[in-house]
PDB file of C-alpha atoms in Angstrom:
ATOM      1  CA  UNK F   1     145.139  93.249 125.075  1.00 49.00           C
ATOM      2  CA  UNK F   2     144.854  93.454 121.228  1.00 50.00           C
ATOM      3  CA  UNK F   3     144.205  90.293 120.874  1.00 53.00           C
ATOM      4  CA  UNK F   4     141.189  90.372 123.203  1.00 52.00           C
ATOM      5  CA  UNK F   5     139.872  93.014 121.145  1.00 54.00           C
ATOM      6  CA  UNK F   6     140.749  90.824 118.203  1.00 54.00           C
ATOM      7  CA  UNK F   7     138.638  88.098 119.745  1.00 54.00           C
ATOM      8  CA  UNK F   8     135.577  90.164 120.196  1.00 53.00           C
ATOM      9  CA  UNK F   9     135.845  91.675 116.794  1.00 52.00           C
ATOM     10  CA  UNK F  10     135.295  87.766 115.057  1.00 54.00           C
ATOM     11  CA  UNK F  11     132.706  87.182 117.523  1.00 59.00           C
ATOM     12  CA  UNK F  12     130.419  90.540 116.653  1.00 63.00           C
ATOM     13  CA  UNK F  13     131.173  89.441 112.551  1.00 74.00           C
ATOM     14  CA  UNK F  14     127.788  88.584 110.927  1.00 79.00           C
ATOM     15  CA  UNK F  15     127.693  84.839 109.722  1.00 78.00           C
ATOM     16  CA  UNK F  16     126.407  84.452 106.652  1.00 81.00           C
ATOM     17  CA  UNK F  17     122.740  83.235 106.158  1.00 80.00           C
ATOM     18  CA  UNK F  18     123.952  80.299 103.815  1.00 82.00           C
ATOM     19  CA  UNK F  19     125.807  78.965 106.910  1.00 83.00           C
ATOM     20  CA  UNK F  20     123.351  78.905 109.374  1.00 83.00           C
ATOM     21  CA  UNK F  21     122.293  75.089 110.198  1.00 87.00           C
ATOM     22  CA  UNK F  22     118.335  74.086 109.711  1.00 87.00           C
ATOM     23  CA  UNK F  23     117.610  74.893 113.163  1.00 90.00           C
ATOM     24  CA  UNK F  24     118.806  78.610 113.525  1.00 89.00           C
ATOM     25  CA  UNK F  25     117.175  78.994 109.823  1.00 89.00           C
ATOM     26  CA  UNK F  26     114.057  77.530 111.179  1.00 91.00           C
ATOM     27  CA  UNK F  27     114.458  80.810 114.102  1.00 92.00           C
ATOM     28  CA  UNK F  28     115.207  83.133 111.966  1.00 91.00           C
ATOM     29  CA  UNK F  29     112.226  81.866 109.335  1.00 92.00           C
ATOM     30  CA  UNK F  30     109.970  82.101 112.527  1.00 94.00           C
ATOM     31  CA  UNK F  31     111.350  85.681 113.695  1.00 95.00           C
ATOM     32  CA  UNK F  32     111.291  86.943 110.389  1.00 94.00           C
ATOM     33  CA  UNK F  33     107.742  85.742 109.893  1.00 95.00           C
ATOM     34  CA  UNK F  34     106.694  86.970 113.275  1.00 96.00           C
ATOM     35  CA  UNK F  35     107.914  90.848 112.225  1.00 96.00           C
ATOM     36  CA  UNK F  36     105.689  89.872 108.443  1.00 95.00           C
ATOM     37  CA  UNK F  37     102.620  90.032 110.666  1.00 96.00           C
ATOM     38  CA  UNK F  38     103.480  92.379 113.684  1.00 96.00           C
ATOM     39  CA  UNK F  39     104.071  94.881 109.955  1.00 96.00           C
ATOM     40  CA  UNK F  40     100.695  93.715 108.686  1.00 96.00           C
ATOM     41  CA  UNK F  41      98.870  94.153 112.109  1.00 97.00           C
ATOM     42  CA  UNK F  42     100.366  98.045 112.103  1.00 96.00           C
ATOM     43  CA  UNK F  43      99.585  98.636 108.517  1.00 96.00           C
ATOM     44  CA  UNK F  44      95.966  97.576 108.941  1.00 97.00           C
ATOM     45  CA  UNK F  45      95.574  99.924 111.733  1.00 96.00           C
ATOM     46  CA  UNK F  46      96.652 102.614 109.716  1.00 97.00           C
ATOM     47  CA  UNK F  47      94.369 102.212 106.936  1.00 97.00           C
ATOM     48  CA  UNK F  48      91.649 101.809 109.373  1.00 96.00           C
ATOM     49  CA  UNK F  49      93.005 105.379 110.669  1.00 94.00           C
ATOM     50  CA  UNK F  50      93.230 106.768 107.726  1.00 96.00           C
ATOM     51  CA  UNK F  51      89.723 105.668 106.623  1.00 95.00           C
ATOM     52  CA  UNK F  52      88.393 107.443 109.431  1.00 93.00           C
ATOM     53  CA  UNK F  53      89.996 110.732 108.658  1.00 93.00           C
ATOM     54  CA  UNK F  54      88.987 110.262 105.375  1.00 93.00           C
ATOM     55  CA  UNK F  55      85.267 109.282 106.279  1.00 92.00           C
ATOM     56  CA  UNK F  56      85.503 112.224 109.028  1.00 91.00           C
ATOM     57  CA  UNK F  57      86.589 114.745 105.592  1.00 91.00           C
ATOM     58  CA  UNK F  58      83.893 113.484 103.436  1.00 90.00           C
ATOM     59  CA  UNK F  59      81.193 114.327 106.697  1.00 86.00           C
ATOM     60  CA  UNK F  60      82.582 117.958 106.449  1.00 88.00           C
ATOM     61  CA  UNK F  61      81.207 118.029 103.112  1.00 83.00           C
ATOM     62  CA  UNK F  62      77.818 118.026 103.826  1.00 79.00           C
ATOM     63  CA  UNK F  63      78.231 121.416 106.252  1.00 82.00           C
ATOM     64  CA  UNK F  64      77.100 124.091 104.535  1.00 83.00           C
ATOM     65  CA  UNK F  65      75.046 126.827 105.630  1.00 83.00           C
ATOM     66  CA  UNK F  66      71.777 125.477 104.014  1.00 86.00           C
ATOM     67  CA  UNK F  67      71.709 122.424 106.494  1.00 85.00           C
ATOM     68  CA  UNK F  68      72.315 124.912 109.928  1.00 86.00           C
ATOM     69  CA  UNK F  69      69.968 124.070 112.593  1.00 87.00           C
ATOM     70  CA  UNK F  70      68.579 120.774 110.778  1.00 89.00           C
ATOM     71  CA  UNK F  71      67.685 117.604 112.996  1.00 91.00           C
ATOM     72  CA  UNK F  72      70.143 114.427 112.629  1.00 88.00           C
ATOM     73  CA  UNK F  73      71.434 111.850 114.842  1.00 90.00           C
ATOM     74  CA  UNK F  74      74.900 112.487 116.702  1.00 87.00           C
ATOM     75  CA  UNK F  75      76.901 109.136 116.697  1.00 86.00           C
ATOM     76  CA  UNK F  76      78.311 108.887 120.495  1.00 89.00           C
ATOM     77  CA  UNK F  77      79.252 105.444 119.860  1.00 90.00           C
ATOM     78  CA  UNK F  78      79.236 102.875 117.219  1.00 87.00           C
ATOM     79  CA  UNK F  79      75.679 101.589 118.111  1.00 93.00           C
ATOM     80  CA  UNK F  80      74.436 104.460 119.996  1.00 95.00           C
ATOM     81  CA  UNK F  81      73.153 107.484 118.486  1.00 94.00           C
ATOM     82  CA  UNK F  82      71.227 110.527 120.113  1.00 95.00           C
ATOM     83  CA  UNK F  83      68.900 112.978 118.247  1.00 94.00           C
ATOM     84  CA  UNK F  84      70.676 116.686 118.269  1.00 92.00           C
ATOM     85  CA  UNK F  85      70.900 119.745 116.215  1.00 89.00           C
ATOM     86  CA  UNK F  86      73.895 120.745 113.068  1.00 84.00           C
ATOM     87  CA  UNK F  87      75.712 123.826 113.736  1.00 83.00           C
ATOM     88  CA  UNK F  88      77.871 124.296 110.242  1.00 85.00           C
ATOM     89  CA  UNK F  89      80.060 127.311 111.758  1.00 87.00           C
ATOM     90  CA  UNK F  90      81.517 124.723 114.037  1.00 89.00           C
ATOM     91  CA  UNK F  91      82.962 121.140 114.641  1.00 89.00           C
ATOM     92  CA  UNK F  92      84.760 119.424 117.397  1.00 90.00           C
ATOM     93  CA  UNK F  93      87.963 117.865 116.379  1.00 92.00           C
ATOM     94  CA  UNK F  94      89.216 114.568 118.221  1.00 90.00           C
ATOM     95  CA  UNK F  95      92.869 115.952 118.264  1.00 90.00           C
ATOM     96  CA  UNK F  96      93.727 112.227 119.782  1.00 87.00           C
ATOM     97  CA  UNK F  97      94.147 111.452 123.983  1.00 91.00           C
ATOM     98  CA  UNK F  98      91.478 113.079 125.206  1.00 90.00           C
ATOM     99  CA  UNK F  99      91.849 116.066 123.626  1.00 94.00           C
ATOM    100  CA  UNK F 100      89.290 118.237 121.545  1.00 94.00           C
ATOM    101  CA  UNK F 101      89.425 121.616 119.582  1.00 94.00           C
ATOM    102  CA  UNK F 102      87.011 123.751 118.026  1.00 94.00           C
ATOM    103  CA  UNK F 103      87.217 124.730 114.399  1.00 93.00           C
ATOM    104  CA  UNK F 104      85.318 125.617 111.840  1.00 91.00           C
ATOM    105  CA  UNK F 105      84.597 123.071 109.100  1.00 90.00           C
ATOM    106  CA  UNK F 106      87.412 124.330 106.964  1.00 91.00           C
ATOM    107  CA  UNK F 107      90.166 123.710 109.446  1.00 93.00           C
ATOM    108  CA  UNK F 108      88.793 120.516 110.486  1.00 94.00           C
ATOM    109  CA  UNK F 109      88.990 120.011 106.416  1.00 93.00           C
ATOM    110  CA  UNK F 110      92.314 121.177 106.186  1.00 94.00           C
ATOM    111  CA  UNK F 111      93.219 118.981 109.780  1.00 95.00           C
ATOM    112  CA  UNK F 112      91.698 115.988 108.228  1.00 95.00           C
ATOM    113  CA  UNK F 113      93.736 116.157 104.905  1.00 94.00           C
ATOM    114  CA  UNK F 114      97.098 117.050 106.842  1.00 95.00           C
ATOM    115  CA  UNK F 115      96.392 113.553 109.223  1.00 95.00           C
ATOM    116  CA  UNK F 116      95.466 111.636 105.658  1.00 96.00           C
ATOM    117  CA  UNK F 117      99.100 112.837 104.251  1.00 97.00           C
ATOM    118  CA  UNK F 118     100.608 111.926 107.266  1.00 97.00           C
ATOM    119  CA  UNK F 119      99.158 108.217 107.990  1.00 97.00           C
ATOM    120  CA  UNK F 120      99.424 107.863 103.924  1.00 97.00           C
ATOM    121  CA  UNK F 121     103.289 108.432 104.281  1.00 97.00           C
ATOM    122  CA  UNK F 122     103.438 106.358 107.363  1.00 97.00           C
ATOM    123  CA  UNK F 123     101.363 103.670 105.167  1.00 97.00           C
ATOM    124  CA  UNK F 124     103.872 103.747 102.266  1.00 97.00           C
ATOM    125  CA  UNK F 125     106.983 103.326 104.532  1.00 97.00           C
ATOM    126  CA  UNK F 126     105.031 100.329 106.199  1.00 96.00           C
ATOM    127  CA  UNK F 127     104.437  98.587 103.140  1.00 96.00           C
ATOM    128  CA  UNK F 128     108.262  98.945 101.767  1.00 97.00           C
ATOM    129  CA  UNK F 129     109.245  97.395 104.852  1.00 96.00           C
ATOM    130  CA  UNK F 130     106.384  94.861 104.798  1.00 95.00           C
ATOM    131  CA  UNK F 131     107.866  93.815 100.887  1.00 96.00           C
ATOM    132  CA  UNK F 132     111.395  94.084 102.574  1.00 95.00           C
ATOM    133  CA  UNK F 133     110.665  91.428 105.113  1.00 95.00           C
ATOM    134  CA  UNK F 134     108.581  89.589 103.060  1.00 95.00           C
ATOM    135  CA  UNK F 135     111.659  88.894 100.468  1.00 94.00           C
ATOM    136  CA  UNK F 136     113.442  88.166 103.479  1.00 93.00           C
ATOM    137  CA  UNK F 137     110.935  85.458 104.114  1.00 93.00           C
ATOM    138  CA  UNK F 138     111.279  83.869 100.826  1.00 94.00           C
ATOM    139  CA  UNK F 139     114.702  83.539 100.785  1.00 93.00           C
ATOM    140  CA  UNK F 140     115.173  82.001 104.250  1.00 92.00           C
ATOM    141  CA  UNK F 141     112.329  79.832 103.014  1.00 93.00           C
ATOM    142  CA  UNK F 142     114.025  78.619  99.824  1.00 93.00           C
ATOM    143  CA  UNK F 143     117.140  78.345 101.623  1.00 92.00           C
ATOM    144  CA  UNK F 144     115.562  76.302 104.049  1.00 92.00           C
ATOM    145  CA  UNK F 145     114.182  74.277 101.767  1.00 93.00           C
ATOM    146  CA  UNK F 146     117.374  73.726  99.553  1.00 92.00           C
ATOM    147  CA  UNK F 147     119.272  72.537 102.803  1.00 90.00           C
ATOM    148  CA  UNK F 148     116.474  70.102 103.924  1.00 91.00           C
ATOM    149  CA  UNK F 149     116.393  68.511 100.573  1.00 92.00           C
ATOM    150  CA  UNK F 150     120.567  68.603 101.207  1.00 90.00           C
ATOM    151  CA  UNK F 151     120.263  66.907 103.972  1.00 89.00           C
ATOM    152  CA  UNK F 152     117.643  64.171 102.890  1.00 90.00           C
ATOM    153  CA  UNK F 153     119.813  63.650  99.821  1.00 91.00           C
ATOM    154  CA  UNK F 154     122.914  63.117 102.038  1.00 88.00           C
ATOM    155  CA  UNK F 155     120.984  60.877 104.516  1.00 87.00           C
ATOM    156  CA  UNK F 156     119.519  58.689 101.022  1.00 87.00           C
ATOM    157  CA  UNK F 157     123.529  58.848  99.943  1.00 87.00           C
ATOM    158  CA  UNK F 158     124.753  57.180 103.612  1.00 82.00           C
ATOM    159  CA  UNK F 159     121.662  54.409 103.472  1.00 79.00           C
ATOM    160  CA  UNK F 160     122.773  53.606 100.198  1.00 80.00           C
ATOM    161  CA  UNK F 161     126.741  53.400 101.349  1.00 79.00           C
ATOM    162  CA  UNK F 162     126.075  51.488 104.370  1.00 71.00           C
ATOM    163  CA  UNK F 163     123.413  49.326 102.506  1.00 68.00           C
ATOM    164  CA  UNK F 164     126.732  48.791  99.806  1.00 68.00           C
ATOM    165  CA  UNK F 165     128.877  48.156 102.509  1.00 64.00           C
ATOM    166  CA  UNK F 166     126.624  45.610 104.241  1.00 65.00           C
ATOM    167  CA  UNK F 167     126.317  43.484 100.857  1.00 62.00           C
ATOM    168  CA  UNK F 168     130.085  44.023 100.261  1.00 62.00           C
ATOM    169  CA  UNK F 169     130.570  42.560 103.114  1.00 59.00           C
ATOM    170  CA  UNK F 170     127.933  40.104 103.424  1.00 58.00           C
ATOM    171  CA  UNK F 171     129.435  38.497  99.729  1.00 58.00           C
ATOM    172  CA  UNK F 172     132.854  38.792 100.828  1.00 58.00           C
ATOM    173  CA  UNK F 173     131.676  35.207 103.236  1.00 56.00           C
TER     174      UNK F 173
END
């Protein structure tokens, strides 16, 4: 039995990049490549996220007492917009889901900062990874490369041989 668990041991030990052939670095290169972009995809969301919090903060700015009661157009969607009235004592808050909450325009402030932190931090881990993988990239890619250019080499190297061989042979008549 200890050699079974012996066996299973050497088949669970990672092989070392350098040993892979072309073809499993060509899968890796594409999986690797794959995670690049699914990284970038989630990173542009959240700097579209946290431009919105941030664009949401700056609007916050302009509620102060002086413009209470004042005419302006109330964004329901992107392209639609209805005519409607500021109240500056209080905001609703897209808490995310469905859900709202009422504050007043210094916890939505302080909301709106907390969120940028957040996505910021979020953002920063996201790009580490996104310069992690992206290393990872090059290197399968120059070790791709180096192997290809191996294997050409070696290919040129038996042409020649046989090519050698042939006129060796061919002289030999």
């Amino acid at each position: 039995m200890a050699d079974t668990n012996n066996d299973e041991n050497k088949e669970a030990a990672p092989i070392p990049v350098t040993d892979l052939p072309i073809q499993s670095l060509r899968n890796l290169q594409q999986q690797v490549t794959d995670q690049y972009e699914y990284i970038s995809r989630n990173l542009a969301t959240l700097k579209m996220a946290r431009n919105r919090f941030n664009g949401s903060k700056v609007i916050l700015d302009s509620y102060t007492p002086s413009n209470d009661g004042k005419e302006t157009l109330i964004p329901l969607t992107d392209s639609l917009y209805v005519p409607g009235y500021l109240h500056t004592d209080k905001v609703l808050v897209d808490l995310g889901v469905g859900y709202f909450a009422d504050r007043n325009p210094k916890q939505a402030q302080e909301y709106f900062v907390r969120k940028v932190k957040f996505v910021q931090s979020k953002i920063d881990q996201l790009s580490q990874k996104m310069n992690e993988t992206e290393n990872s990239k090059e290197q399968i890619e120059n070790l791709l490369r180096q192997k290809i250019n191996a294997e050409i080499q070696r290919q040129q190297n038996d042409k020649q041989t046989a090519d050698s061989h042939e006129n060796n042979a061919f002289l030999a008549k």
